[in-house]
Amino acid sequence: LRSLGKRKTFMSNVKIPDPDFAQSIIDAGGKTLDLCYQCGTCTGSCPSGRTTAFRTRQLIRKAQLGLKDDILPSEDLWMCTTCYSCVERCPRDVDIVDIIILMRNMAVAKGYMAEDHKKVGRSLLNTGATVPASDKLKQLRVSMGLSENPPTTVGDAKAMADFRKIMEKTGFDKLIGGA
């Protein structure tokens, strides 16, 4: 809080940009970041934006401005479904989804990840599948003479153990809160 003599006291909402953040996105492969001129086509074509508060254009603008502290801990970063509708329609050929993925990687490096993504990761760690087969599906498979788990699931105990070792060595298990 600051006071201006006898005037009212107010709070400052000044954002401190980090120009190195925008450059780090460009250096990591987001070379088209600076091409965006904020036309809004990406936001208008975004399926997530129709049902959530997610605004693709706003995220890209914050990246351009270097507002790292607004982006990395934000849930908005994880609302992109990576459908590429924005990229297909962008008049400047900005690689929007790739830029968002780069920023997600930066967020993860700082310890940020959306809870839903952690949940998928925990499922992967525990079952070898991002979406494990339900008990009903397992019963149906067995009744049809198939193995209980689909072939997309790591069914081999040694392969699953090796997979978990990789998850542990990379620290992914800790990041997602898995055991």
PDB file of C-alpha atoms in Angstrom:
ATOM      1  CA  LEU A   1       0.000   0.000   0.000  1.00  0.00           C
ATOM      2  CA  ARG A   2       1.170   3.489  -0.779  1.00  0.00           C
ATOM      3  CA  SER A   3      -0.198   6.792   0.364  1.00  0.00           C
ATOM      4  CA  LEU A   4      -0.206   9.908  -1.752  1.00  0.00           C
ATOM      5  CA  GLY A   5      -0.146  12.565   0.948  1.00  0.00           C
ATOM      6  CA  LYS A   6      -3.748  13.307   1.885  1.00  0.00           C
ATOM      7  CA  ARG A   7      -5.074  11.311  -1.079  1.00  0.00           C
ATOM      8  CA  LYS A   8      -6.517   7.831  -0.928  1.00  0.00           C
ATOM      9  CA  THR A   9      -4.301   4.840  -0.350  1.00  0.00           C
ATOM     10  CA  PHE A  10      -4.078   2.402  -3.247  1.00  0.00           C
ATOM     11  CA  MET A  11      -2.432  -0.900  -4.139  1.00  0.00           C
ATOM     12  CA  SER A  12      -0.083  -1.220  -7.054  1.00  0.00           C
ATOM     13  CA  ASN A  13      -0.777  -3.951  -9.631  1.00  0.00           C
ATOM     14  CA  VAL A  14       2.307  -3.234 -11.685  1.00  0.00           C
ATOM     15  CA  LYS A  15       3.618  -6.335 -13.445  1.00  0.00           C
ATOM     16  CA  ILE A  16       7.356  -6.604 -13.845  1.00  0.00           C
ATOM     17  CA  PRO A  17       8.184  -8.077 -17.259  1.00  0.00           C
ATOM     18  CA  ASP A  18      11.091 -10.422 -17.778  1.00  0.00           C
ATOM     19  CA  PRO A  19      12.360  -9.861 -21.335  1.00  0.00           C
ATOM     20  CA  ASP A  20      14.593 -12.909 -20.958  1.00  0.00           C
ATOM     21  CA  PHE A  21      11.479 -15.079 -20.614  1.00  0.00           C
ATOM     22  CA  ALA A  22      10.178 -14.200 -24.086  1.00  0.00           C
ATOM     23  CA  GLN A  23      13.654 -14.725 -25.498  1.00  0.00           C
ATOM     24  CA  SER A  24      13.960 -18.095 -23.737  1.00  0.00           C
ATOM     25  CA  ILE A  25      10.745 -19.230 -25.448  1.00  0.00           C
ATOM     26  CA  ILE A  26      12.127 -18.148 -28.818  1.00  0.00           C
ATOM     27  CA  ASP A  27      15.485 -19.812 -28.126  1.00  0.00           C
ATOM     28  CA  ALA A  28      13.751 -23.064 -27.084  1.00  0.00           C
ATOM     29  CA  GLY A  29      12.001 -23.305 -30.452  1.00  0.00           C
ATOM     30  CA  GLY A  30       9.117 -20.817 -30.269  1.00  0.00           C
ATOM     31  CA  LYS A  31      10.633 -18.718 -33.035  1.00  0.00           C
ATOM     32  CA  THR A  32       7.266 -17.399 -34.217  1.00  0.00           C
ATOM     33  CA  LEU A  33       6.253 -15.880 -30.853  1.00  0.00           C
ATOM     34  CA  ASP A  34       6.976 -12.330 -32.020  1.00  0.00           C
ATOM     35  CA  LEU A  35       4.883 -12.751 -35.180  1.00  0.00           C
ATOM     36  CA  CYS A  36       1.603 -12.610 -33.246  1.00  0.00           C
ATOM     37  CA  TYR A  37      -0.150  -9.273 -33.640  1.00  0.00           C
ATOM     38  CA  GLN A  38      -3.105 -10.155 -31.406  1.00  0.00           C
ATOM     39  CA  CYS A  39      -5.846 -10.537 -34.012  1.00  0.00           C
ATOM     40  CA  GLY A  40      -7.754 -12.975 -31.765  1.00  0.00           C
ATOM     41  CA  THR A  41      -8.282 -15.689 -34.381  1.00  0.00           C
ATOM     42  CA  CYS A  42      -6.704 -18.262 -32.046  1.00  0.00           C
ATOM     43  CA  THR A  43      -9.053 -17.449 -29.196  1.00  0.00           C
ATOM     44  CA  GLY A  44     -12.069 -17.401 -31.510  1.00  0.00           C
ATOM     45  CA  SER A  45     -11.279 -20.880 -32.826  1.00  0.00           C
ATOM     46  CA  CYS A  46     -10.312 -22.461 -29.487  1.00  0.00           C
ATOM     47  CA  PRO A  47     -12.691 -25.209 -28.292  1.00  0.00           C
ATOM     48  CA  SER A  48     -11.451 -24.781 -24.709  1.00  0.00           C
ATOM     49  CA  GLY A  49     -12.203 -21.080 -24.858  1.00  0.00           C
ATOM     50  CA  ARG A  50     -15.863 -21.791 -25.569  1.00  0.00           C
ATOM     51  CA  THR A  51     -16.385 -23.541 -22.245  1.00  0.00           C
ATOM     52  CA  THR A  52     -13.704 -22.037 -19.968  1.00  0.00           C
ATOM     53  CA  ALA A  53     -12.052 -18.727 -19.235  1.00  0.00           C
ATOM     54  CA  PHE A  54      -9.051 -19.778 -21.353  1.00  0.00           C
ATOM     55  CA  ARG A  55      -7.948 -17.151 -23.857  1.00  0.00           C
ATOM     56  CA  THR A  56      -5.132 -18.257 -26.140  1.00  0.00           C
ATOM     57  CA  ARG A  57      -4.399 -14.733 -27.329  1.00  0.00           C
ATOM     58  CA  GLN A  58      -3.967 -13.502 -23.762  1.00  0.00           C
ATOM     59  CA  LEU A  59      -1.481 -16.265 -22.955  1.00  0.00           C
ATOM     60  CA  ILE A  60       0.592 -15.515 -26.061  1.00  0.00           C
ATOM     61  CA  ARG A  61       0.562 -11.773 -25.294  1.00  0.00           C
ATOM     62  CA  LYS A  62       1.753 -12.378 -21.752  1.00  0.00           C
ATOM     63  CA  ALA A  63       4.566 -14.496 -23.187  1.00  0.00           C
ATOM     64  CA  GLN A  64       5.526 -11.708 -25.585  1.00  0.00           C
ATOM     65  CA  LEU A  65       5.589  -9.243 -22.698  1.00  0.00           C
ATOM     66  CA  GLY A  66       7.708 -11.555 -20.565  1.00  0.00           C
ATOM     67  CA  LEU A  67       5.097 -11.968 -17.821  1.00  0.00           C
ATOM     68  CA  LYS A  68       6.595 -15.264 -16.660  1.00  0.00           C
ATOM     69  CA  ASP A  69       5.132 -15.017 -13.144  1.00  0.00           C
ATOM     70  CA  ASP A  70       1.624 -14.714 -14.616  1.00  0.00           C
ATOM     71  CA  ILE A  71       2.088 -17.692 -16.940  1.00  0.00           C
ATOM     72  CA  LEU A  72       4.076 -20.464 -15.261  1.00  0.00           C
ATOM     73  CA  PRO A  73       1.883 -20.981 -12.170  1.00  0.00           C
ATOM     74  CA  SER A  74      -1.334 -20.348 -14.115  1.00  0.00           C
ATOM     75  CA  GLU A  75      -3.970 -23.020 -14.667  1.00  0.00           C
ATOM     76  CA  ASP A  76      -4.640 -21.365 -18.050  1.00  0.00           C
ATOM     77  CA  LEU A  77      -1.410 -22.833 -19.350  1.00  0.00           C
ATOM     78  CA  TRP A  78      -2.926 -26.303 -18.956  1.00  0.00           C
ATOM     79  CA  MET A  79      -6.330 -25.592 -20.554  1.00  0.00           C
ATOM     80  CA  CYS A  80      -5.040 -25.941 -24.111  1.00  0.00           C
ATOM     81  CA  THR A  81      -6.115 -29.295 -25.558  1.00  0.00           C
ATOM     82  CA  THR A  82      -3.356 -29.142 -28.222  1.00  0.00           C
ATOM     83  CA  CYS A  83      -5.948 -29.586 -30.986  1.00  0.00           C
ATOM     84  CA  TYR A  84      -4.062 -27.143 -33.268  1.00  0.00           C
ATOM     85  CA  SER A  85      -7.251 -25.316 -34.365  1.00  0.00           C
ATOM     86  CA  CYS A  86      -5.518 -22.047 -33.525  1.00  0.00           C
ATOM     87  CA  VAL A  87      -2.433 -22.920 -35.556  1.00  0.00           C
ATOM     88  CA  GLU A  88      -4.501 -23.954 -38.582  1.00  0.00           C
ATOM     89  CA  ARG A  89      -6.290 -20.599 -38.600  1.00  0.00           C
ATOM     90  CA  CYS A  90      -3.491 -18.220 -37.569  1.00  0.00           C
ATOM     91  CA  PRO A  91      -2.929 -15.653 -40.354  1.00  0.00           C
ATOM     92  CA  ARG A  92       0.704 -15.211 -39.235  1.00  0.00           C
ATOM     93  CA  ASP A  93       1.552 -18.936 -38.894  1.00  0.00           C
ATOM     94  CA  VAL A  94       2.412 -18.596 -35.223  1.00  0.00           C
ATOM     95  CA  ASP A  95       3.203 -22.005 -33.740  1.00  0.00           C
ATOM     96  CA  ILE A  96       0.849 -21.370 -30.838  1.00  0.00           C
ATOM     97  CA  VAL A  97       0.528 -24.923 -29.529  1.00  0.00           C
ATOM     98  CA  ASP A  98       4.278 -25.516 -29.703  1.00  0.00           C
ATOM     99  CA  ILE A  99       4.820 -22.288 -27.756  1.00  0.00           C
ATOM    100  CA  ILE A 100       2.294 -23.388 -25.134  1.00  0.00           C
ATOM    101  CA  ILE A 101       4.028 -26.761 -24.827  1.00  0.00           C
ATOM    102  CA  LEU A 102       7.386 -25.004 -24.410  1.00  0.00           C
ATOM    103  CA  MET A 103       5.894 -22.877 -21.629  1.00  0.00           C
ATOM    104  CA  ARG A 104       4.407 -25.996 -20.016  1.00  0.00           C
ATOM    105  CA  ASN A 105       7.864 -27.554 -20.020  1.00  0.00           C
ATOM    106  CA  MET A 106       9.216 -24.407 -18.351  1.00  0.00           C
ATOM    107  CA  ALA A 107       6.408 -24.538 -15.789  1.00  0.00           C
ATOM    108  CA  VAL A 108       7.106 -28.199 -15.019  1.00  0.00           C
ATOM    109  CA  ALA A 109      10.800 -27.387 -14.568  1.00  0.00           C
ATOM    110  CA  LYS A 110       9.709 -24.894 -11.888  1.00  0.00           C
ATOM    111  CA  GLY A 111       7.429 -27.474 -10.242  1.00  0.00           C
ATOM    112  CA  TYR A 112       4.085 -26.345 -11.679  1.00  0.00           C
ATOM    113  CA  MET A 113       1.638 -28.779 -13.261  1.00  0.00           C
ATOM    114  CA  ALA A 114      -2.147 -28.908 -13.446  1.00  0.00           C
ATOM    115  CA  GLU A 115      -3.717 -31.444 -11.089  1.00  0.00           C
ATOM    116  CA  ASP A 116      -5.528 -33.221 -13.927  1.00  0.00           C
ATOM    117  CA  HIS A 117      -2.206 -33.739 -15.709  1.00  0.00           C
ATOM    118  CA  LYS A 118      -0.699 -35.073 -12.493  1.00  0.00           C
ATOM    119  CA  LYS A 119      -3.613 -37.494 -12.214  1.00  0.00           C
ATOM    120  CA  VAL A 120      -2.940 -38.846 -15.703  1.00  0.00           C
ATOM    121  CA  GLY A 121       0.740 -39.165 -14.796  1.00  0.00           C
ATOM    122  CA  ARG A 122      -0.082 -41.067 -11.608  1.00  0.00           C
ATOM    123  CA  SER A 123      -2.257 -43.453 -13.611  1.00  0.00           C
ATOM    124  CA  LEU A 124       0.616 -43.977 -16.019  1.00  0.00           C
ATOM    125  CA  LEU A 125       3.000 -44.641 -13.123  1.00  0.00           C
ATOM    126  CA  ASN A 126       0.636 -47.050 -11.372  1.00  0.00           C
ATOM    127  CA  THR A 127      -0.841 -48.972 -14.307  1.00  0.00           C
ATOM    128  CA  GLY A 128       1.285 -48.249 -17.347  1.00  0.00           C
ATOM    129  CA  ALA A 129      -1.689 -46.586 -19.064  1.00  0.00           C
ATOM    130  CA  THR A 130      -2.924 -43.019 -19.052  1.00  0.00           C
ATOM    131  CA  VAL A 131      -6.499 -44.278 -18.863  1.00  0.00           C
ATOM    132  CA  PRO A 132      -6.590 -47.611 -17.052  1.00  0.00           C
ATOM    133  CA  ALA A 133      -9.157 -50.228 -18.032  1.00  0.00           C
ATOM    134  CA  SER A 134     -12.192 -50.302 -15.739  1.00  0.00           C
ATOM    135  CA  ASP A 135     -13.159 -53.478 -13.904  1.00  0.00           C
ATOM    136  CA  LYS A 136     -16.158 -53.833 -16.212  1.00  0.00           C
ATOM    137  CA  LEU A 137     -13.951 -53.639 -19.298  1.00  0.00           C
ATOM    138  CA  LYS A 138     -11.501 -56.132 -17.816  1.00  0.00           C
ATOM    139  CA  GLN A 139     -14.340 -58.599 -17.163  1.00  0.00           C
ATOM    140  CA  LEU A 140     -15.643 -58.133 -20.692  1.00  0.00           C
ATOM    141  CA  ARG A 141     -12.191 -58.760 -22.155  1.00  0.00           C
ATOM    142  CA  VAL A 142     -11.791 -61.972 -20.136  1.00  0.00           C
ATOM    143  CA  SER A 143     -15.274 -63.173 -21.168  1.00  0.00           C
ATOM    144  CA  MET A 144     -14.205 -62.721 -24.792  1.00  0.00           C
ATOM    145  CA  GLY A 145     -11.074 -64.797 -24.277  1.00  0.00           C
ATOM    146  CA  LEU A 146      -8.727 -61.814 -24.228  1.00  0.00           C
ATOM    147  CA  SER A 147      -6.181 -60.856 -21.602  1.00  0.00           C
ATOM    148  CA  GLU A 148      -7.558 -58.746 -18.755  1.00  0.00           C
ATOM    149  CA  ASN A 149      -5.488 -55.734 -19.785  1.00  0.00           C
ATOM    150  CA  PRO A 150      -5.344 -54.378 -23.319  1.00  0.00           C
ATOM    151  CA  PRO A 151      -1.997 -54.646 -25.135  1.00  0.00           C
ATOM    152  CA  THR A 152      -1.473 -50.900 -24.719  1.00  0.00           C
ATOM    153  CA  THR A 153      -1.008 -51.459 -20.992  1.00  0.00           C
ATOM    154  CA  VAL A 154       2.396 -52.465 -19.701  1.00  0.00           C
ATOM    155  CA  GLY A 155       1.524 -56.060 -18.836  1.00  0.00           C
ATOM    156  CA  ASP A 156       5.059 -57.366 -18.470  1.00  0.00           C
ATOM    157  CA  ALA A 157       6.247 -57.060 -14.839  1.00  0.00           C
ATOM    158  CA  LYS A 158       9.877 -56.446 -15.833  1.00  0.00           C
ATOM    159  CA  ALA A 159       8.897 -53.831 -18.417  1.00  0.00           C
ATOM    160  CA  MET A 160       6.709 -52.099 -15.823  1.00  0.00           C
ATOM    161  CA  ALA A 161       9.565 -52.142 -13.289  1.00  0.00           C
ATOM    162  CA  ASP A 162      11.939 -50.674 -15.883  1.00  0.00           C
ATOM    163  CA  PHE A 163       9.359 -48.036 -16.777  1.00  0.00           C
ATOM    164  CA  ARG A 164       8.990 -47.055 -13.116  1.00  0.00           C
ATOM    165  CA  LYS A 165      12.775 -46.776 -12.784  1.00  0.00           C
ATOM    166  CA  ILE A 166      12.781 -44.315 -15.652  1.00  0.00           C
ATOM    167  CA  MET A 167       9.985 -42.340 -14.000  1.00  0.00           C
ATOM    168  CA  GLU A 168      11.974 -42.253 -10.748  1.00  0.00           C
ATOM    169  CA  LYS A 169      15.319 -41.359 -12.394  1.00  0.00           C
ATOM    170  CA  THR A 170      13.726 -38.420 -14.206  1.00  0.00           C
ATOM    171  CA  GLY A 171      11.911 -37.252 -11.061  1.00  0.00           C
ATOM    172  CA  PHE A 172       8.552 -37.512 -12.796  1.00  0.00           C
ATOM    173  CA  ASP A 173       7.173 -39.649  -9.970  1.00  0.00           C
ATOM    174  CA  LYS A 174       7.857 -36.872  -7.448  1.00  0.00           C
ATOM    175  CA  LEU A 175       6.507 -34.177  -9.745  1.00  0.00           C
ATOM    176  CA  ILE A 176       3.148 -35.915 -10.049  1.00  0.00           C
ATOM    177  CA  GLY A 177       2.986 -36.966  -6.406  1.00  0.00           C
ATOM    178  CA  GLY A 178       3.031 -40.640  -7.302  1.00  0.00           C
ATOM    179  CA  ALA A 179       4.269 -43.503  -5.194  1.00  0.00           C
TER     180      ALA A 179
END
